[in-house]
XYZ file of C-alpha atoms in Angstrom:
662
model
C 126.037 138.960 138.883
C 124.097 135.725 138.937
C 123.588 133.702 135.814
C 120.288 134.260 134.104
C 117.571 131.641 134.003
C 118.010 131.353 130.239
C 121.735 130.768 130.612
C 121.158 128.110 133.254
C 118.651 126.339 131.033
C 121.094 126.438 128.113
C 123.891 125.128 130.314
C 121.790 122.254 131.573
C 120.844 121.390 127.989
C 124.484 121.414 126.964
C 125.403 119.121 129.823
C 122.655 116.680 128.858
C 123.580 116.794 125.176
C 127.215 116.067 125.981
C 126.577 113.182 128.316
C 129.319 111.103 126.661
C 131.845 113.929 126.510
C 135.156 113.559 128.266
C 138.692 112.137 128.206
C 139.270 111.118 131.811
C 142.555 110.467 133.601
C 142.683 106.748 134.504
C 144.095 107.407 137.970
C 141.008 109.499 138.744
C 138.457 107.257 137.053
C 136.911 106.421 140.445
C 135.302 109.872 140.177
C 133.426 108.691 137.066
C 132.833 105.038 137.879
C 129.299 105.526 139.252
C 128.251 107.187 135.992
C 129.969 104.450 133.977
C 128.211 101.706 135.928
C 124.867 103.502 135.574
C 125.419 103.337 131.810
C 126.193 99.609 131.855
C 129.827 99.115 132.824
C 130.230 95.971 134.972
C 133.763 96.285 136.334
C 135.505 98.455 138.929
C 137.738 101.498 138.788
C 140.660 99.339 139.869
C 140.062 97.031 136.901
C 140.711 100.053 134.703
C 143.702 101.506 136.534
C 145.809 100.126 139.344
C 149.465 100.320 140.307
C 149.116 97.491 142.824
C 147.824 94.814 140.474
C 147.510 94.135 136.773
C 144.832 96.311 135.179
C 143.640 97.393 131.768
C 146.323 100.077 131.573
C 148.905 97.292 131.345
C 147.329 96.082 128.098
C 147.423 99.476 126.345
C 150.494 101.068 124.720
C 151.487 104.315 123.107
C 152.400 103.000 119.653
C 155.167 104.682 117.670
C 154.765 107.967 119.520
C 151.389 108.920 118.065
C 148.920 106.010 118.035
C 147.525 103.476 120.485
C 147.838 99.703 120.500
C 146.515 96.917 122.704
C 147.838 93.531 123.798
C 145.658 90.604 122.747
C 147.732 87.645 123.877
C 150.114 86.522 126.600
C 152.817 86.358 123.911
C 153.116 90.091 123.262
C 150.780 90.138 120.249
C 149.706 93.712 119.648
C 146.771 95.053 117.637
C 146.671 98.566 116.196
C 145.485 100.303 113.037
C 146.763 99.640 109.537
C 147.423 103.344 109.136
C 149.421 103.376 112.386
C 151.623 100.589 111.085
C 151.695 102.062 107.577
C 155.266 103.359 107.702
C 156.531 99.988 108.910
C 154.579 98.141 106.227
C 155.846 100.528 103.555
C 159.449 100.206 104.718
C 159.340 96.458 104.028
C 157.561 96.898 100.672
C 159.015 96.983 97.195
C 157.729 96.376 93.680
C 158.745 92.717 94.083
C 157.269 92.394 97.597
C 154.403 94.861 97.655
C 153.021 94.326 101.153
C 150.968 97.503 100.832
C 148.994 96.063 97.951
C 149.012 92.361 98.783
C 149.328 92.334 102.567
C 151.813 90.577 104.812
C 151.230 87.487 106.947
C 154.021 85.981 109.034
C 153.399 82.264 109.281
C 155.940 81.771 112.050
C 157.787 83.847 114.643
C 160.877 83.646 112.420
C 159.040 85.520 109.656
C 158.061 88.483 111.857
C 159.836 91.609 110.602
C 161.833 93.969 112.872
C 161.319 97.721 112.567
C 164.099 100.186 113.295
C 163.085 103.092 115.571
C 159.564 101.730 116.173
C 158.766 101.574 119.879
C 155.861 101.156 122.280
C 155.387 102.557 125.766
C 153.395 101.142 128.675
C 152.207 103.501 131.387
C 153.742 102.323 134.655
C 152.027 104.914 136.776
C 150.816 108.490 136.902
C 150.718 110.773 139.901
C 149.966 114.393 140.622
C 153.108 116.393 141.428
C 151.578 119.867 141.737
C 152.533 120.119 145.409
C 156.065 118.789 144.800
C 156.676 121.447 142.160
C 155.216 124.153 144.412
C 157.571 122.996 147.182
C 160.578 123.678 144.980
C 161.321 120.436 143.150
C 162.046 120.881 139.456
C 160.482 118.933 136.618
C 163.937 117.734 135.611
C 164.596 116.354 139.097
C 161.243 114.578 139.256
C 161.738 113.050 135.803
C 165.315 111.976 136.516
C 164.340 110.150 139.694
C 161.407 108.415 137.961
C 163.513 107.217 135.022
C 166.070 105.751 137.420
C 163.422 103.423 138.863
C 163.551 100.827 136.095
C 165.196 99.639 132.892
C 163.761 101.339 129.824
C 161.826 103.861 131.914
C 160.880 107.188 130.376
C 159.064 109.960 132.218
C 157.477 113.334 131.630
C 155.621 115.958 133.641
C 152.489 117.121 131.856
C 150.248 120.079 132.601
C 146.530 119.647 133.125
C 143.924 122.413 133.054
C 146.480 124.847 131.635
C 148.887 124.442 134.520
C 146.430 124.364 137.390
C 147.634 120.801 138.008
C 150.744 118.836 136.957
C 151.068 115.084 136.640
C 154.065 112.798 136.345
C 153.747 110.002 133.774
C 156.207 107.112 133.996
C 156.496 104.741 131.031
C 158.340 101.530 130.202
C 159.589 101.641 126.596
C 160.158 98.590 124.375
C 162.202 99.046 121.207
C 161.965 95.616 119.589
C 158.569 95.619 117.876
C 158.069 93.317 114.879
C 155.469 93.269 112.138
C 153.308 90.146 112.281
C 150.483 90.804 109.858
C 148.871 93.474 107.709
C 145.922 93.075 105.367
C 146.079 94.305 101.781
C 145.604 98.069 101.558
C 142.370 97.418 99.683
C 141.111 96.081 103.045
C 143.214 98.035 105.558
C 142.781 101.292 103.664
C 139.551 100.419 101.847
C 138.001 103.572 100.443
C 141.229 105.520 100.726
C 140.946 109.283 100.862
C 137.414 109.192 99.443
C 136.007 107.393 102.481
C 138.337 108.953 105.063
C 136.283 110.564 107.887
C 133.090 109.310 106.205
C 130.212 107.061 107.265
C 129.118 104.432 106.219
C 132.602 102.954 106.434
C 133.936 99.543 105.414
C 137.633 99.734 106.280
C 139.503 96.849 107.888
C 141.953 99.272 109.475
C 144.183 96.968 111.512
C 147.657 95.515 111.655
C 149.414 93.155 114.049
C 152.796 93.509 115.710
C 154.613 91.650 118.453
C 156.633 93.129 121.296
C 159.928 91.386 122.034
C 161.985 91.670 125.215
C 165.144 90.297 126.720
C 165.000 86.938 128.456
C 164.321 88.799 131.703
C 161.123 90.233 130.113
C 162.636 93.705 130.275
C 163.169 96.175 127.418
C 166.072 95.341 125.145
C 167.457 96.535 121.842
C 166.641 94.317 118.857
C 168.355 90.960 118.979
C 167.592 87.590 117.398
C 167.865 86.243 120.939
C 164.972 88.329 122.248
C 161.743 86.556 123.145
C 158.059 87.556 122.996
C 157.138 89.906 125.809
C 154.914 88.530 128.577
C 152.493 91.356 129.451
C 150.935 91.825 132.858
C 147.529 91.994 131.211
C 145.966 91.437 127.811
C 142.426 91.827 126.581
C 139.974 89.024 126.087
C 138.192 89.179 122.753
C 134.422 89.152 122.485
C 132.803 87.669 119.381
C 129.306 88.440 120.678
C 129.148 91.664 118.714
C 127.614 95.013 119.524
C 124.126 96.428 119.192
C 122.738 99.939 119.224
C 122.773 101.348 122.730
C 125.472 98.983 124.037
C 128.000 100.469 126.456
C 131.431 101.154 124.954
C 134.675 102.281 126.489
C 137.822 103.465 124.743
C 141.265 103.399 126.348
C 144.060 105.213 124.573
C 146.347 108.169 124.045
C 144.354 111.057 122.548
C 146.720 113.641 121.136
C 145.349 117.144 121.387
C 142.068 118.866 122.195
C 141.177 122.473 123.014
C 137.805 122.182 124.649
C 138.056 125.414 126.637
C 139.506 127.875 124.124
C 137.874 131.230 123.514
C 135.517 131.954 120.645
C 138.279 134.036 119.045
C 140.445 130.925 118.680
C 137.572 128.882 117.241
C 136.869 131.651 114.725
C 140.574 131.654 113.768
C 140.425 127.894 113.143
C 137.198 127.879 111.134
C 137.595 131.123 109.223
C 141.316 131.544 108.629
C 143.677 128.711 109.536
C 141.816 125.617 108.339
C 140.680 127.108 104.985
C 144.236 128.204 104.145
C 145.824 124.879 105.078
C 143.133 122.983 103.173
C 143.877 125.005 100.050
C 147.654 124.475 100.315
C 147.336 120.731 100.814
C 144.849 120.394 97.982
C 147.548 121.542 95.597
C 150.165 119.216 97.113
C 147.817 116.247 96.841
C 146.986 117.055 93.225
C 150.683 116.989 92.303
C 151.436 113.779 94.205
C 148.300 112.009 92.948
C 149.244 112.760 89.348
C 152.652 111.183 89.942
C 151.137 108.106 91.583
C 148.770 107.569 88.685
C 151.640 107.776 86.208
C 153.891 105.066 87.633
C 153.428 102.048 90.004
C 156.822 102.700 91.592
C 155.847 106.312 92.337
C 152.534 105.103 93.728
C 154.389 103.046 96.335
C 157.009 105.697 97.038
C 154.499 108.470 97.708
C 151.881 106.293 99.418
C 152.746 107.190 103.012
C 153.315 110.867 102.206
C 149.962 111.084 100.393
C 148.167 109.430 103.292
C 149.847 111.726 105.822
C 148.987 114.896 103.904
C 145.416 113.817 103.147
C 144.524 112.808 106.692
C 144.696 116.300 108.192
C 143.488 117.885 104.936
C 140.146 116.156 105.110
C 139.946 116.427 108.887
C 140.165 120.205 108.685
C 137.300 120.279 106.192
C 135.013 118.374 108.537
C 136.116 120.478 111.474
C 135.017 123.661 109.715
C 131.685 122.120 108.766
C 131.000 120.891 112.300
C 131.923 124.212 113.924
C 129.690 126.122 111.536
C 126.778 123.679 111.813
C 126.653 123.911 115.599
C 127.288 127.645 115.753
C 130.209 126.992 118.087
C 131.706 130.478 117.815
C 128.437 132.153 118.831
C 127.699 129.723 121.684
C 131.207 130.095 123.105
C 130.969 133.871 122.856
C 127.716 133.857 124.841
C 129.309 131.565 127.457
C 132.275 133.954 127.782
C 129.997 136.948 128.179
C 128.139 135.258 131.018
C 131.398 134.361 132.724
C 132.723 137.910 132.336
C 129.542 139.274 133.901
C 129.936 136.909 136.884
C 133.590 137.889 137.246
C 133.050 141.644 137.473
C 133.304 141.669 141.261
C 136.189 139.188 141.335
C 139.553 140.909 140.740
C 141.335 137.621 139.923
C 139.063 137.017 136.945
C 137.568 140.402 136.088
C 139.673 141.185 133.010
C 140.743 137.699 131.926
C 138.342 137.373 128.962
C 139.211 140.833 127.636
C 142.918 140.123 128.110
C 142.605 136.816 126.239
C 140.893 138.547 123.330
C 143.585 141.234 123.180
C 146.352 138.614 123.129
C 144.671 136.692 120.312
C 144.488 139.887 118.264
C 148.214 140.536 118.909
C 149.498 137.119 117.830
C 147.092 136.003 115.093
C 149.109 137.212 112.077
C 152.396 135.944 113.470
C 151.013 132.529 114.297
C 149.304 132.266 110.914
C 152.664 132.989 109.289
C 154.178 130.172 111.300
C 151.469 127.753 110.108
C 151.851 128.765 106.470
C 155.638 128.427 106.662
C 155.306 124.929 108.071
C 152.838 123.986 105.330
C 155.046 125.353 102.547
C 158.794 125.958 102.934
C 159.187 123.537 105.846
C 157.399 120.795 103.902
C 160.097 120.729 101.219
C 163.305 118.641 101.308
C 166.519 120.643 101.813
C 168.669 117.756 100.604
C 168.390 114.233 99.291
C 170.412 111.604 101.134
C 172.763 109.136 99.513
C 170.284 106.376 100.324
C 167.505 108.257 98.529
C 169.688 108.856 95.491
C 170.481 105.145 95.359
C 166.809 104.187 95.160
C 165.669 102.902 91.760
C 162.780 105.344 91.752
C 164.829 108.466 92.488
C 165.233 109.737 88.910
C 161.507 109.306 88.298
C 160.730 111.674 91.167
C 162.354 114.752 89.647
C 159.317 116.237 87.889
C 157.113 115.764 90.967
C 159.647 117.205 93.392
C 160.231 120.186 91.106
C 156.485 120.831 90.816
C 156.122 120.733 94.604
C 158.937 123.266 94.982
C 157.347 125.667 92.495
C 153.879 125.313 93.970
C 154.833 125.728 97.623
C 157.124 128.701 96.993
C 154.185 130.368 95.268
C 151.800 129.555 98.120
C 154.231 130.911 100.715
C 154.519 134.183 98.814
C 150.770 134.561 98.395
C 149.578 133.497 101.847
C 152.232 134.323 104.427
C 151.856 137.904 105.792
C 154.685 139.765 104.088
C 156.076 141.189 107.351
C 156.770 137.612 108.452
C 158.282 136.326 105.220
C 161.976 135.528 105.380
C 164.025 138.437 103.932
C 166.091 135.892 101.999
C 162.934 134.659 100.297
C 161.757 138.159 99.410
C 165.172 139.027 97.957
C 165.477 135.758 96.040
C 161.994 136.003 94.519
C 162.600 139.619 93.511
C 165.938 138.776 91.869
C 164.512 135.763 90.035
C 161.394 137.613 88.899
C 158.844 135.405 90.691
C 158.560 132.931 93.583
C 158.268 130.088 91.051
C 161.436 131.132 89.220
C 163.230 131.371 92.563
C 161.993 127.851 93.332
C 163.587 126.596 90.107
C 166.970 128.028 91.136
C 166.784 126.551 94.605
C 165.526 123.169 93.450
C 168.227 122.708 90.831
C 170.903 122.937 93.496
C 169.033 120.605 95.861
C 168.351 118.011 93.171
C 171.858 117.979 91.776
C 173.349 118.113 95.258
C 176.319 120.028 93.915
C 175.676 123.348 95.653
C 173.294 123.646 98.584
C 174.348 127.171 99.540
C 171.145 128.789 98.289
C 168.755 126.392 100.031
C 170.741 126.531 103.252
C 170.710 130.334 103.185
C 166.946 130.318 102.676
C 166.458 127.711 105.399
C 168.482 129.762 107.870
C 166.446 132.847 106.999
C 163.157 131.019 107.470
C 164.442 129.624 110.766
C 165.407 133.097 111.976
C 161.906 134.351 111.148
C 160.360 131.370 112.993
C 162.631 132.144 115.938
C 161.434 135.735 115.821
C 157.819 134.580 115.875
C 158.555 132.308 118.814
C 160.184 135.266 120.601
C 157.126 137.383 119.830
C 154.830 134.681 121.196
C 157.117 134.028 124.146
C 157.422 130.275 123.889
C 158.791 127.442 121.773
C 156.019 125.184 123.020
C 153.612 126.166 120.271
C 150.613 123.986 119.577
C 147.629 125.546 117.916
C 147.144 129.296 118.301
C 149.216 129.875 121.407
C 151.595 132.142 123.309
C 153.208 132.329 126.727
C 150.794 135.085 127.717
C 147.811 132.989 126.624
C 149.002 130.117 128.793
C 149.146 132.431 131.791
C 145.707 133.833 131.098
C 144.171 130.411 130.522
C 145.472 129.231 133.880
C 143.321 131.890 135.512
C 140.442 131.470 133.062
C 140.079 127.716 133.592
C 140.369 128.140 137.354
C 137.600 130.711 137.185
C 135.386 128.560 134.950
C 135.619 125.670 137.420
C 134.462 127.989 140.201
C 131.695 129.616 138.183
C 130.341 126.581 136.313
C 130.627 124.101 139.169
C 127.987 121.793 137.699
C 130.079 121.131 134.576
C 132.246 118.038 134.494
C 135.620 119.469 133.475
C 138.257 117.105 132.123
C 141.809 118.076 131.127
C 142.451 118.594 127.440
C 144.081 115.680 125.658
C 147.882 115.845 125.490
C 148.911 112.330 124.350
C 148.563 110.907 127.844
C 146.478 107.850 128.664
C 142.745 108.555 128.933
C 139.419 106.778 129.344
C 136.345 107.765 127.351
C 132.996 106.017 127.407
C 129.715 106.141 125.525
C 127.498 103.799 123.565
C 126.902 102.389 120.098
C 124.731 104.835 118.173
C 123.755 105.825 114.650
C 123.258 109.441 113.691
C 121.631 111.828 111.282
C 123.402 113.798 108.601
C 122.408 117.377 107.912
C 119.890 116.122 105.356
C 118.007 114.343 108.126
C 118.815 110.873 106.812
C 119.393 108.408 109.649
C 122.426 106.164 109.349
C 122.558 102.865 111.215
C 125.596 102.305 113.429
C 126.845 99.095 111.751
C 128.150 98.150 108.325
C 128.717 94.726 106.768
C 130.649 92.936 104.066
C 127.697 93.537 101.744
C 128.636 97.219 101.691
C 132.184 96.333 100.652
C 130.869 94.372 97.699
C 128.603 97.258 96.721
C 131.647 99.576 96.550
C 133.991 97.042 94.952
C 135.570 98.400 91.754
C 138.608 96.689 90.171
C 139.368 99.862 88.221
C 139.971 101.931 91.371
C 142.955 101.003 93.545
C 141.298 101.863 96.875
C 138.187 99.826 96.029
C 139.770 96.836 94.310
C 139.267 94.167 96.952
C 141.030 90.783 96.965
C 139.386 88.170 94.777
C 139.180 85.902 97.805
C 136.805 88.367 99.446
C 134.571 88.413 96.363
C 134.536 84.613 96.278
C 133.648 84.277 99.952
C 130.791 86.749 99.605
C 129.491 85.028 96.484
C 129.406 81.643 98.208
C 128.193 83.073 101.542
C 130.536 80.584 103.199
C 131.457 82.804 106.123
C 132.023 79.920 108.511
C 132.196 80.821 112.204
C 132.184 84.542 111.332
C 128.656 84.442 109.903
C 126.328 86.809 111.745
C 122.631 87.638 111.401
C 122.206 91.386 110.918
C 118.950 92.993 109.750
C 117.557 89.622 108.772
C 120.447 88.432 106.591
C 123.555 86.338 107.094
C 126.654 88.454 106.667
C 129.929 89.562 108.311
C 130.058 92.792 110.375
C 132.731 95.305 109.376
C 132.511 98.623 111.270
C 130.404 100.384 113.893
C 129.781 103.850 115.340
C 129.850 104.954 118.968
C 129.670 108.202 120.920
C 133.103 107.945 122.550
C 135.037 111.208 122.691
C 138.184 110.676 120.586
C 140.836 112.537 118.647
C 144.132 111.896 116.882
C 146.248 109.487 118.937
C 143.160 107.364 119.658
C 143.854 105.567 116.388
C 144.309 101.912 117.279
C 142.638 102.277 120.668
C 140.686 99.286 121.985
C 136.903 99.568 122.055
C 135.706 97.585 125.056
C 132.290 96.317 126.079
C 130.713 96.475 129.535
C 132.781 93.463 130.645
C 136.067 94.994 129.488
C 136.321 92.684 126.468
C 137.638 93.821 123.110
C 134.860 94.395 120.557
C 136.538 96.761 118.129
C 139.509 98.912 117.202
C 139.047 102.670 116.904
C 140.360 104.228 113.716
C 138.455 107.366 112.761
C 135.695 109.878 113.414
C 132.859 110.976 111.197
C 133.665 114.050 109.177
C 131.950 116.728 111.225
C 132.944 114.956 114.450
C 136.418 116.387 113.989
C 135.157 119.584 115.557
C 135.028 117.664 118.846
C 138.628 118.821 119.343
C 137.172 122.218 120.274
C 133.577 121.359 121.195
C 131.969 117.951 121.670
C 128.306 117.443 120.800
C 126.771 113.997 121.141
C 124.232 114.658 118.405
C 126.890 114.608 115.672
C 130.138 113.365 117.256
C 130.850 109.707 116.500
C 133.984 107.596 116.555
C 134.380 104.813 113.996
C 135.704 101.374 114.895
C 136.454 98.244 112.930
C 134.488 95.353 114.420
C 136.835 92.799 115.989
C 134.910 90.054 114.208
C 135.940 91.497 110.840
C 139.549 91.654 112.029
C 139.374 87.972 112.935
C 137.589 87.116 109.679
C 140.314 88.779 107.610
C 143.108 87.135 109.603
C 141.470 83.766 109.105
C 139.926 83.776 105.634
C 142.071 86.308 103.760
C 145.423 85.980 105.482
C 145.255 82.299 106.301
C 146.843 83.140 109.650
C 144.232 81.585 111.899
C 147.052 79.945 113.848
C 147.267 83.260 115.731
C 143.921 82.534 117.403
C 145.670 79.870 119.461
C 147.334 82.541 121.591
C 144.203 84.708 122.012
C 141.597 84.503 124.779
C 137.973 84.645 123.719
C 135.154 85.763 126.002
C 131.785 84.093 126.171
C 129.134 84.843 123.563
C 125.883 86.394 124.756
């Protein structure tokens, strides 16, 4: 059956509306370069990715296994987000040296702080190995040979298009990464959870690290004898600024998208999974926030945990709103129906949609149980280490830790489908009289550390149930609503979609491999129809400044500079006034993992650092729509301003390269 005229019109509209959609493999960027150049890009595909000469890929790193960073000097100086470096900053903080509150600025190489277990990875190369695997080579063999090619090499084979293609990614890993600078949290985390995922935004979300290597410029374990790494490529910095409509490109490691999932999966996300996880985390955050407000030491101790919990919590809320606003479930269902009609005379694809729907119905309860278990029982400590017990703040944590135990045991009992609750939990709660009473018994043993038999028994029971769920779903590789059977079906489904919808530009879902996305600077309209400009300034920071609220209590130096209007070389004319730019919006397709990614202009110069999306943009993980999807970046000029005028670390500019102003 041919597609109807109405369907074709709708498809063409969708393609036009999603003109900036896509997370493209760098090795295949030549397939997109004509479109990029038509939209303003001035360089070549080889400037973006090359294995024969230095290219942009050599200036981008996977930072700490889940963020992106970029090289901005020939001396290994690395720029990423404040929230990406948060754990490192926290690890060096104490009540006496509170780098979270006051910031940290190394004034010499000797003052740069090493970070145990923090690493960065450069992509050496990527290549398709679909044919090699089909010819009989194993993934393990391919990876082993690749890792033997160089010191510090790590490799992985990743699936694209649900297994229709496989690519080898070879990385060079550096393990000596030192903290150079971090602004106060009232700049780097300005607005805190209140402003997270929100626009207008005024967050100076950046931190600086330096990569060190052995004297041969190769990866080496930490040593005082190591020297700053000499990268093959680093980014020039543009201080010319950005304007609405300007071309932007983002280069980074997006973590996970599901652009091609069925309507059933989107409905599960928006109607069942996200609402439940939001509710559970709301309670956790309430307990932790109360502790933080009661004691400065507890505020520091729980800072990273609070930020980690809150990030996804708020993201899920925006995701639900975006999915519902765009009617994503209904539009996907119509798309599937049209595909199924086309596939009726094609045996390879005839039943694939129906089979996918049946599999989702089979696994939904089991997978939901897995998610609830991870949000509740798995989120609780099973023991406290000797190092934790030696911390000055440990005794003060007891009431908070106990409250978390009681709350999460109760949530597990109420939300997890009973057939997938651990038998040990059911028996313990029944014997104690309630899940909360059972939590008290378990927690007492964990806190005292004298007898961990009960918690270990419960943990083993929960693990057995999780193993059972994994057996039921047929895989341990579980990410989002998934099963082995679904993976098989999606292989056929995506292959069929690419045949049927040949005019659509398909890109592989994000999987924490290096990708290119491009778009332009753009404001947008909220649901109320109010238009929001794509840039913010220091004036907005002052408008939000509140010494009584930790997340809005800016450094006095920032107030003084604004009052005097002595911005120096960072002064910029915006909307008829002299000010300092802070953040901007663009239409680049991003997700988690893109945090810290460089935002580049048409000449490949650094103009900003990606750190967030607008609230409803979070639904772009399942469906991108240019009308509402925006990434948020901190303007590089604000980064430089803070380094210079707040940190007093302008000496760092001596190792940076600056592009020409317009």
